[in-house]
PDB file of C-alpha atoms in Angstrom:
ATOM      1  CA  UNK A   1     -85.313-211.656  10.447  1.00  0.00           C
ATOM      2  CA  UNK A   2     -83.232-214.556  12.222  1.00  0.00           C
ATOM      3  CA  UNK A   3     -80.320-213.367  13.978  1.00  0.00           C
ATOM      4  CA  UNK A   4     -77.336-215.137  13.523  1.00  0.00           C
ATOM      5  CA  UNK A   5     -76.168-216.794  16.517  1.00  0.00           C
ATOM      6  CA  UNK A   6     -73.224-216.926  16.119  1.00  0.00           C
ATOM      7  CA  UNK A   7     -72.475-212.966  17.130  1.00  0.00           C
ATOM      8  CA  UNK A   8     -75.747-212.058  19.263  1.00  0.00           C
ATOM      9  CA  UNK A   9     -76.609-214.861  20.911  1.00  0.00           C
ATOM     10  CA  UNK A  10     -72.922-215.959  21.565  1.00  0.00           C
ATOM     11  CA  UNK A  11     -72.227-212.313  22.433  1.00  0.00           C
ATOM     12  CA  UNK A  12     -74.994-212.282  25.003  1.00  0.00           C
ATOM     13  CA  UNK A  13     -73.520-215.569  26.588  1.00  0.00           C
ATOM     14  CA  UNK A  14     -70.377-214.115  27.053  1.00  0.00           C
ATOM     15  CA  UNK A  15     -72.066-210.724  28.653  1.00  0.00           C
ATOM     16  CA  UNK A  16     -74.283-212.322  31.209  1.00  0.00           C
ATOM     17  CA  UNK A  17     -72.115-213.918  33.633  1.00  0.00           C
ATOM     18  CA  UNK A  18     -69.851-210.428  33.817  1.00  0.00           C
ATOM     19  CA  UNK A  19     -72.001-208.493  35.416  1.00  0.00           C
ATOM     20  CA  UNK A  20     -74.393-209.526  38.530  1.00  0.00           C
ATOM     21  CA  UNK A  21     -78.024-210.801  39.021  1.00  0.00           C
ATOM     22  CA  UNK A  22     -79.481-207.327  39.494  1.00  0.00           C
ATOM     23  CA  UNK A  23     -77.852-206.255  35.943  1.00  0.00           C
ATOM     24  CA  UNK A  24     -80.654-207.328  32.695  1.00  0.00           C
ATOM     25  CA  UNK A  25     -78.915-208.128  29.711  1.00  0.00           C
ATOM     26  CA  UNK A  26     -80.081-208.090  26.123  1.00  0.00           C
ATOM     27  CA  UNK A  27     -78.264-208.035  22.513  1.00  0.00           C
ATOM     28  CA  UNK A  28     -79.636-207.430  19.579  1.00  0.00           C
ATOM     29  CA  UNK A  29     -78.191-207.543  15.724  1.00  0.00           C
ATOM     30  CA  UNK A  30     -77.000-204.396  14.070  1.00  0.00           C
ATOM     31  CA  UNK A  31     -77.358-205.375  10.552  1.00  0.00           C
ATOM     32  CA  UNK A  32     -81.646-206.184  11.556  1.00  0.00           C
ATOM     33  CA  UNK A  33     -83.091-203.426   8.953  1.00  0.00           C
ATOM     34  CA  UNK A  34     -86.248-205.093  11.657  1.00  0.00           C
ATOM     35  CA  UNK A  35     -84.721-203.113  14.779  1.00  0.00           C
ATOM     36  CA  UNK A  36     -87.506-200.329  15.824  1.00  0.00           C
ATOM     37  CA  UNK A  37     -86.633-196.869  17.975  1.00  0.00           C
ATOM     38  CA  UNK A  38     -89.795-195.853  19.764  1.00  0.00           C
ATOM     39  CA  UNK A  39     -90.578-192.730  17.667  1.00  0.00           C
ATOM     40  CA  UNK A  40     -89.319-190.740  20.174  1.00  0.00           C
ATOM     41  CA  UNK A  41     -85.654-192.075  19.996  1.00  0.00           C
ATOM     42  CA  UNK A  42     -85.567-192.212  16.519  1.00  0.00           C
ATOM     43  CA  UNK A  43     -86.847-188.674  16.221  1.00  0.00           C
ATOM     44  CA  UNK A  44     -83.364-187.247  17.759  1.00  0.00           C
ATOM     45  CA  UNK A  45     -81.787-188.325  14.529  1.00  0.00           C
ATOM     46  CA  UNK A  46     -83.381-186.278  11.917  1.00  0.00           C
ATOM     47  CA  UNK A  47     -80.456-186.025   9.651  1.00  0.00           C
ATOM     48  CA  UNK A  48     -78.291-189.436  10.576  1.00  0.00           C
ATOM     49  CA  UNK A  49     -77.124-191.931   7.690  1.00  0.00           C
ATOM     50  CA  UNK A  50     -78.448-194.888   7.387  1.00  0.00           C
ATOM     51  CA  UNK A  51     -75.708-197.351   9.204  1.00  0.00           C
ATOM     52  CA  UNK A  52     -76.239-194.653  12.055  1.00  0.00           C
ATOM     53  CA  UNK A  53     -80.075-194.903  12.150  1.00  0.00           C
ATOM     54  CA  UNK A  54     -79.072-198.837  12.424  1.00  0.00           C
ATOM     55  CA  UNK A  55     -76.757-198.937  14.891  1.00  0.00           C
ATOM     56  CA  UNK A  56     -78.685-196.564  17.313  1.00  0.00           C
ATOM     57  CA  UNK A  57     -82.037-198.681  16.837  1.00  0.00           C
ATOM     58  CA  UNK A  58     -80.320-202.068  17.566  1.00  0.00           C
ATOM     59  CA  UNK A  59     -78.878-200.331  20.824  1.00  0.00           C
ATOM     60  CA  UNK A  60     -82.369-198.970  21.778  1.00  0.00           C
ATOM     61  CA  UNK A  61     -84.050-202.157  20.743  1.00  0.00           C
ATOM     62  CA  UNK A  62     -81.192-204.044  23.493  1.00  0.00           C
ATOM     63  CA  UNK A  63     -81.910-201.571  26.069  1.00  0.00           C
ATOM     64  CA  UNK A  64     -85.959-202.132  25.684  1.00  0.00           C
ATOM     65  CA  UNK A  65     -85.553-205.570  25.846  1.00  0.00           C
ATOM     66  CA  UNK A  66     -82.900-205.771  28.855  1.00  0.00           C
ATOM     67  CA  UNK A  67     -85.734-202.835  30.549  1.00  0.00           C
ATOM     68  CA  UNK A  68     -88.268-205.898  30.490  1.00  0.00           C
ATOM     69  CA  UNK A  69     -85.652-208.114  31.596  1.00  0.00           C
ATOM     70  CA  UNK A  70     -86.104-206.532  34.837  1.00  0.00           C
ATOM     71  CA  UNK A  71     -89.800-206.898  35.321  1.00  0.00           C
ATOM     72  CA  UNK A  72     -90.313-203.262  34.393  1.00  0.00           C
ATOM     73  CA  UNK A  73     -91.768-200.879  31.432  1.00  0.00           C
ATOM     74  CA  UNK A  74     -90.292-199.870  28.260  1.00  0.00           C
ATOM     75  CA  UNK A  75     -88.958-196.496  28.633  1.00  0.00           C
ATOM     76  CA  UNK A  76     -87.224-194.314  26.227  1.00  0.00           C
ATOM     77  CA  UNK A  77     -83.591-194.003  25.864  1.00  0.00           C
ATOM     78  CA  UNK A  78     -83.013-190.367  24.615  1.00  0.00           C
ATOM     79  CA  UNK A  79     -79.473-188.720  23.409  1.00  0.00           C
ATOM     80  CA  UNK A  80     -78.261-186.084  26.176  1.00  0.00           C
ATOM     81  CA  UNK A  81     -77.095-182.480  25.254  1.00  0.00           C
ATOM     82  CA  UNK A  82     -73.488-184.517  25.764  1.00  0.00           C
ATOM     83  CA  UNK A  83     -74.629-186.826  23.210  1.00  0.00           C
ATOM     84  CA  UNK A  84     -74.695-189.528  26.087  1.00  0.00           C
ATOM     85  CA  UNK A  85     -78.085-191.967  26.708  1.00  0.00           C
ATOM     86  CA  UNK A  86     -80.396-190.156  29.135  1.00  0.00           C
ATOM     87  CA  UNK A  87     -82.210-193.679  30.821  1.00  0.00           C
ATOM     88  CA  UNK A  88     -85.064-193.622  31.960  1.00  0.00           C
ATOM     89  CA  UNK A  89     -86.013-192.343  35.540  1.00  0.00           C
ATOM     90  CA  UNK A  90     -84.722-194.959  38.249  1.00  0.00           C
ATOM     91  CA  UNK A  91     -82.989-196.583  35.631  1.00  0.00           C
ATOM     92  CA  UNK A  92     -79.209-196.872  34.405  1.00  0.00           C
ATOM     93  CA  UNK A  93     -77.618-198.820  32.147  1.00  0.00           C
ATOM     94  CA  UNK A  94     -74.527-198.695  28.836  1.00  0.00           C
ATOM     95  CA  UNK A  95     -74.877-200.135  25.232  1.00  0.00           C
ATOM     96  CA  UNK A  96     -72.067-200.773  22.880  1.00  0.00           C
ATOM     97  CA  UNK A  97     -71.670-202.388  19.387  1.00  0.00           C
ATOM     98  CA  UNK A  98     -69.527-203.532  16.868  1.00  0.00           C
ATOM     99  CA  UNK A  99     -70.095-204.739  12.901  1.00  0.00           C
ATOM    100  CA  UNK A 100     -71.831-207.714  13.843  1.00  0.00           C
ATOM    101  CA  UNK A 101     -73.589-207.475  18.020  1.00  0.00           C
ATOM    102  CA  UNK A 102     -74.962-204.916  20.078  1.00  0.00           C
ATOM    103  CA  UNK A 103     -75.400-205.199  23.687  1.00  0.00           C
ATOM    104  CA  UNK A 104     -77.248-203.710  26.592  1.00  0.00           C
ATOM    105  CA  UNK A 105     -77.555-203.770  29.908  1.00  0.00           C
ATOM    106  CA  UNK A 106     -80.108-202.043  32.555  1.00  0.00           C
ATOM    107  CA  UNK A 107     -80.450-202.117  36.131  1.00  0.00           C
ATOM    108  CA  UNK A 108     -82.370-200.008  38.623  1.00  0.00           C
ATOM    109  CA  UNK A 109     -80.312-197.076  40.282  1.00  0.00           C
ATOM    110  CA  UNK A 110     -81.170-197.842  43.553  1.00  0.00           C
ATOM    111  CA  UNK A 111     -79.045-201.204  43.137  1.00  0.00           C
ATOM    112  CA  UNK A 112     -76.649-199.744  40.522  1.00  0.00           C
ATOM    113  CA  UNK A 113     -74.887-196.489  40.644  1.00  0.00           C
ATOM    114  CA  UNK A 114     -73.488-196.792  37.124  1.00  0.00           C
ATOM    115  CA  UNK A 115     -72.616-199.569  33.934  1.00  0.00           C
ATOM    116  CA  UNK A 116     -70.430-199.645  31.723  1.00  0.00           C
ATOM    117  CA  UNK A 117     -70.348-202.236  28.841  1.00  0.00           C
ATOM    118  CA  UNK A 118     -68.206-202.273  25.553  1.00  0.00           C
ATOM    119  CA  UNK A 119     -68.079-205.206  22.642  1.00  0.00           C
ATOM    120  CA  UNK A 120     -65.485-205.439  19.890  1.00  0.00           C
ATOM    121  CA  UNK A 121     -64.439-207.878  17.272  1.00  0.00           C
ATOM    122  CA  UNK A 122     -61.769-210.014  18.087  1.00  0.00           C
ATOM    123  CA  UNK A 123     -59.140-208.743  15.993  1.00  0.00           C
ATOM    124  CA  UNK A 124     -55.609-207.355  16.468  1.00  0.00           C
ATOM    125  CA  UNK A 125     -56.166-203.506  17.125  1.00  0.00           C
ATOM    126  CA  UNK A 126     -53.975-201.633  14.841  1.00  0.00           C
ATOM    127  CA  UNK A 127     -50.281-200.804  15.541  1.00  0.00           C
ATOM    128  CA  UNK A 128     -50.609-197.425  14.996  1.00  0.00           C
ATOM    129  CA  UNK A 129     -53.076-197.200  17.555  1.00  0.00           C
ATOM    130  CA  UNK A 130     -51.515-198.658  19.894  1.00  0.00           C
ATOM    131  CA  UNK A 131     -49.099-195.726  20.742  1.00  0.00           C
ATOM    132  CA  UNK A 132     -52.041-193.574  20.846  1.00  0.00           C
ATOM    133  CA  UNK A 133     -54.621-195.758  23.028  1.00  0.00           C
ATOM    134  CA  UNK A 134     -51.987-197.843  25.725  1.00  0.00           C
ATOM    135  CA  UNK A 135     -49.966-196.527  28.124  1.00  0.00           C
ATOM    136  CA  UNK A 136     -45.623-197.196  28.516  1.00  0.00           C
ATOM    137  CA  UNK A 137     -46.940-199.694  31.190  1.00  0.00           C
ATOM    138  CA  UNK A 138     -49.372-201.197  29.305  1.00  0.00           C
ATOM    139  CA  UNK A 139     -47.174-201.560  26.166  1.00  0.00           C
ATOM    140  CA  UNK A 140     -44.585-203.164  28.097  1.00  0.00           C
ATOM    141  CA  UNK A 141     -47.182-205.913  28.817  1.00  0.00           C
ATOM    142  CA  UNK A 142     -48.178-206.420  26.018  1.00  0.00           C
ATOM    143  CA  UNK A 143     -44.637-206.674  24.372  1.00  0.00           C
ATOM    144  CA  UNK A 144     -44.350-210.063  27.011  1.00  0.00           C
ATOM    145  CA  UNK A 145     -47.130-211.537  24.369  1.00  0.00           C
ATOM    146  CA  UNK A 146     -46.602-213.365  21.121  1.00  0.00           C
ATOM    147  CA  UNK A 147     -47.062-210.317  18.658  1.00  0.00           C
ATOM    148  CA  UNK A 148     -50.414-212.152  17.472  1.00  0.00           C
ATOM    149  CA  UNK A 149     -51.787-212.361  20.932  1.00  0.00           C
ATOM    150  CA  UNK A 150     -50.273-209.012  21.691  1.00  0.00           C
ATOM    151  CA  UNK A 151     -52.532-207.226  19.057  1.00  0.00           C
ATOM    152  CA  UNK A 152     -55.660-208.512  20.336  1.00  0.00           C
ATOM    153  CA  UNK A 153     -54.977-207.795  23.919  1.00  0.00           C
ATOM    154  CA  UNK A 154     -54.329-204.050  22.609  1.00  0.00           C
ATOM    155  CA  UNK A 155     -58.073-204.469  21.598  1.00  0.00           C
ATOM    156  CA  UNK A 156     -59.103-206.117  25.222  1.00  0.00           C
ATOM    157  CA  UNK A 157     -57.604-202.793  26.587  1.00  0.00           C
ATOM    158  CA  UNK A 158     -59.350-200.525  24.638  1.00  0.00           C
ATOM    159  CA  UNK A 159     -62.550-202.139  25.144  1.00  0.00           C
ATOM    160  CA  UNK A 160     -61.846-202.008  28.591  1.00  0.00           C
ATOM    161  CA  UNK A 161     -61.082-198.279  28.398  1.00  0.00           C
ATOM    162  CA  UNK A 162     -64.153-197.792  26.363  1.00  0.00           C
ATOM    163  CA  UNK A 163     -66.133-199.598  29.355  1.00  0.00           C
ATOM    164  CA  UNK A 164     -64.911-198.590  32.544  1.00  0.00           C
ATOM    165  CA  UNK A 165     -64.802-194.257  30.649  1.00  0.00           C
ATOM    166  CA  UNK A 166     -68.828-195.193  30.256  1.00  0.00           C
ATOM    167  CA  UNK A 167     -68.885-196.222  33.797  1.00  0.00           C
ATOM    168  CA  UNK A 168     -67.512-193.326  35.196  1.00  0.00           C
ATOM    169  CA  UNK A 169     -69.177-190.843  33.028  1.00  0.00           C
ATOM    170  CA  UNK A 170     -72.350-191.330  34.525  1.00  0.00           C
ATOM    171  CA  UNK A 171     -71.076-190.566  38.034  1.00  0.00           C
ATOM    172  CA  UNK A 172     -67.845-187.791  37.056  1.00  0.00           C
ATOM    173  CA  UNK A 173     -69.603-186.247  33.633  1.00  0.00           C
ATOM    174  CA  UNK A 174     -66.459-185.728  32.455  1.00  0.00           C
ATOM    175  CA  UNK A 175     -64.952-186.285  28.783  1.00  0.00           C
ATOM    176  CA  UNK A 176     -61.133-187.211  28.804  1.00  0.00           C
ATOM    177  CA  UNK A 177     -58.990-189.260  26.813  1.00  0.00           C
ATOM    178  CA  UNK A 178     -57.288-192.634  26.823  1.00  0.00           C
ATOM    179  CA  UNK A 179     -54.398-191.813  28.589  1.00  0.00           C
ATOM    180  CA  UNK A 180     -56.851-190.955  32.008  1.00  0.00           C
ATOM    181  CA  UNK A 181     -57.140-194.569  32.972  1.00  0.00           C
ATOM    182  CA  UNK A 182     -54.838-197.855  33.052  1.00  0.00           C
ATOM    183  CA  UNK A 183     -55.718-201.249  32.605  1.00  0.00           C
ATOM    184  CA  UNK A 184     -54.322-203.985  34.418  1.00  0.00           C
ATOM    185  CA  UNK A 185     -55.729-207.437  32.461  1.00  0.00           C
ATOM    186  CA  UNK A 186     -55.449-210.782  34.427  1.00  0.00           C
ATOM    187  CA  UNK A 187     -55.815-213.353  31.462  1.00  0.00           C
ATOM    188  CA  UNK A 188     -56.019-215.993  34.094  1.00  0.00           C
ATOM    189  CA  UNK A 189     -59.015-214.840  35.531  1.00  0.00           C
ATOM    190  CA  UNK A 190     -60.933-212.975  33.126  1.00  0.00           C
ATOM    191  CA  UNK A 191     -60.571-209.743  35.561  1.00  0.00           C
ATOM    192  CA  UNK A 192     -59.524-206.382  34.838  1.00  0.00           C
ATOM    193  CA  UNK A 193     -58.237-202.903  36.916  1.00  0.00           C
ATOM    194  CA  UNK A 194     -58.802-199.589  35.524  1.00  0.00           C
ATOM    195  CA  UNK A 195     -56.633-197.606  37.537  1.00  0.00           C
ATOM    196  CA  UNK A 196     -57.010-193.468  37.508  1.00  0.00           C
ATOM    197  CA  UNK A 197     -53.846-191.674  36.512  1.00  0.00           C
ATOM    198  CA  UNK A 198     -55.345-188.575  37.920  1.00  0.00           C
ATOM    199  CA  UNK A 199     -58.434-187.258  40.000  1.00  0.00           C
ATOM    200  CA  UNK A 200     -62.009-186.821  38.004  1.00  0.00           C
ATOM    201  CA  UNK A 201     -63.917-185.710  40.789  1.00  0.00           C
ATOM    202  CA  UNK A 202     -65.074-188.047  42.720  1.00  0.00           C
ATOM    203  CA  UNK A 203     -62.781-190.144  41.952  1.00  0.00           C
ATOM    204  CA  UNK A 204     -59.101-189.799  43.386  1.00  0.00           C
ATOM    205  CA  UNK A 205     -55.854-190.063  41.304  1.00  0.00           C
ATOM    206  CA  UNK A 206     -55.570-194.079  42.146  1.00  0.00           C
ATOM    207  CA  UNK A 207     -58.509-195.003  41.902  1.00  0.00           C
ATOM    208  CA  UNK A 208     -58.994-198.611  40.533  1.00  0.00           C
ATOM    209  CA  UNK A 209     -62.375-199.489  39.143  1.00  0.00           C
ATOM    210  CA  UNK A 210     -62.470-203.358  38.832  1.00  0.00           C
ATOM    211  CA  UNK A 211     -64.325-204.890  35.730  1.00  0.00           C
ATOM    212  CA  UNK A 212     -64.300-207.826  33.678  1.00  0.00           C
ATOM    213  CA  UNK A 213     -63.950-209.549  30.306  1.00  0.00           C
ATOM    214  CA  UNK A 214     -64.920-212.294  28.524  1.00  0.00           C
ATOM    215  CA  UNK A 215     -63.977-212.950  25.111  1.00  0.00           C
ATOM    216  CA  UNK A 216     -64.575-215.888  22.483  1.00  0.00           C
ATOM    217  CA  UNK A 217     -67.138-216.195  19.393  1.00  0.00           C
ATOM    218  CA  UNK A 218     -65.080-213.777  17.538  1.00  0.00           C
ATOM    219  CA  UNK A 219     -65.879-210.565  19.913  1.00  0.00           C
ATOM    220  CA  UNK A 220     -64.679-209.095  23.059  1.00  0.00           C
ATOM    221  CA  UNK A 221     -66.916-208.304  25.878  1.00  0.00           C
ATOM    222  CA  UNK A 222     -66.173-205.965  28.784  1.00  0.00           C
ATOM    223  CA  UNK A 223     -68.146-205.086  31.771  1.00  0.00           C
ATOM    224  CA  UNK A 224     -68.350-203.320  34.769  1.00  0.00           C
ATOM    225  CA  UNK A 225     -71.009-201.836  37.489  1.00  0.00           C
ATOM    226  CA  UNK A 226     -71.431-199.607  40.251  1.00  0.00           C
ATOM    227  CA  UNK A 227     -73.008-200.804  42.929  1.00  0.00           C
ATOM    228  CA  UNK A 228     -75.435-198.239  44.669  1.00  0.00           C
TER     229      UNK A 228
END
């Protein structure tokens, strides 16, 4: 089945230049009823819908191909007791999706400590969320914007919450909610700050993880790594 370009390929143009040489890339379409889990991934989800099934084989499918992106084998990509991706030995990587792309990327540990990568439509996010998801500080930003920007960039900040929690989580294992970190967005620059408002061992209360975004083609795209 042809992908259209206009979300996967597009999506994966805006990914690759966030993140650094070492990092593979790879997107894949989640509406492909042609996207294949190795029979070991797709056996973890015995009793999943359909749309699930989908979604979690166009991630897996990513992750394989952004795997041989770096020269290596095709592992697989099993669901932790935490529900979390379990990569591969000497591997680590993130996957995200929305309605219409699914990303990936891998890199080897020894380079990477941690990813974390998140893609959403570009659409306002909605205003009851916004209480919910951004901060006082980051409201007050966003109430500088034209309320038509302001709604999308809402939606920048939660994909950048989505991205930097996946980063951490592979180095703190901890679950918390959106009020843990806060994003600082430079528009000008493409760059973002995810600032800790307290500690999740090991990181300190303060600690900024620095990521960034790209957005265009209808999605947003956030990134971040680790180094090792």
């Amino acid at each position: 089945m042809m992908q259209p370009a206009s979300s996967v390929m597009l999506g994966l143009a805006l990914l690759r230049p966030l993140l650094g040489a070492e990092v593979a890339v790879a997107a894949t379409d989640p509406r492909s009823a042609g996207n294949r889990a190795l029979p070991e991934e797709a056996d973890e989800l015995p009793r999943a819908t359909v749309k699930r099934r989908r979604d979690f084989a166009a991630g897996r499918v990513a992750a394989h191909r952004a795997m041989r992106g770096l020269g290596g084998p095709v592992g697989p990509v099993r669901i932790g007791s935490d529900r979390a991706p379990v990569w591969p030995e000497g591997l680590t990587g993130s996957i995200s999706h929305c309605e219409t792309a699914c990303l990936a990327a891998v890199a080897r540990s020894d380079r990477v400590r941690a990813l974390g990568v998140d893609v959403e439509e570009d659409a306002g996010l909605e205003t009851d969320l916004v209480a919910t998801i951004c901060s006082e500080t980051e409201r007050a930003w966003l109430s500088g914007l034209a309320r038509a920007q302001a709604g999308r960039m809402a939606r920048l900040i939660f994909s950048a919450k989505e991205c930097a929690y996946k980063c951490q989580y592979g180095q703190s294992r901890t679950l918390f909610g959106f009020e843990m970190l806060e994003i600082s967005p430079d528009l000008s620059t493409g760059r973002f700050e995810a600032r800790f408002a307290a500690a999740v061992p090991p990181f300190a209360a303060g600690t900024r993880l620095a990521g960034r975004f790209a957005i265009g083609a209808g999605l947003i795209v956030t990134a971040m790594s680790l180094p090792a």
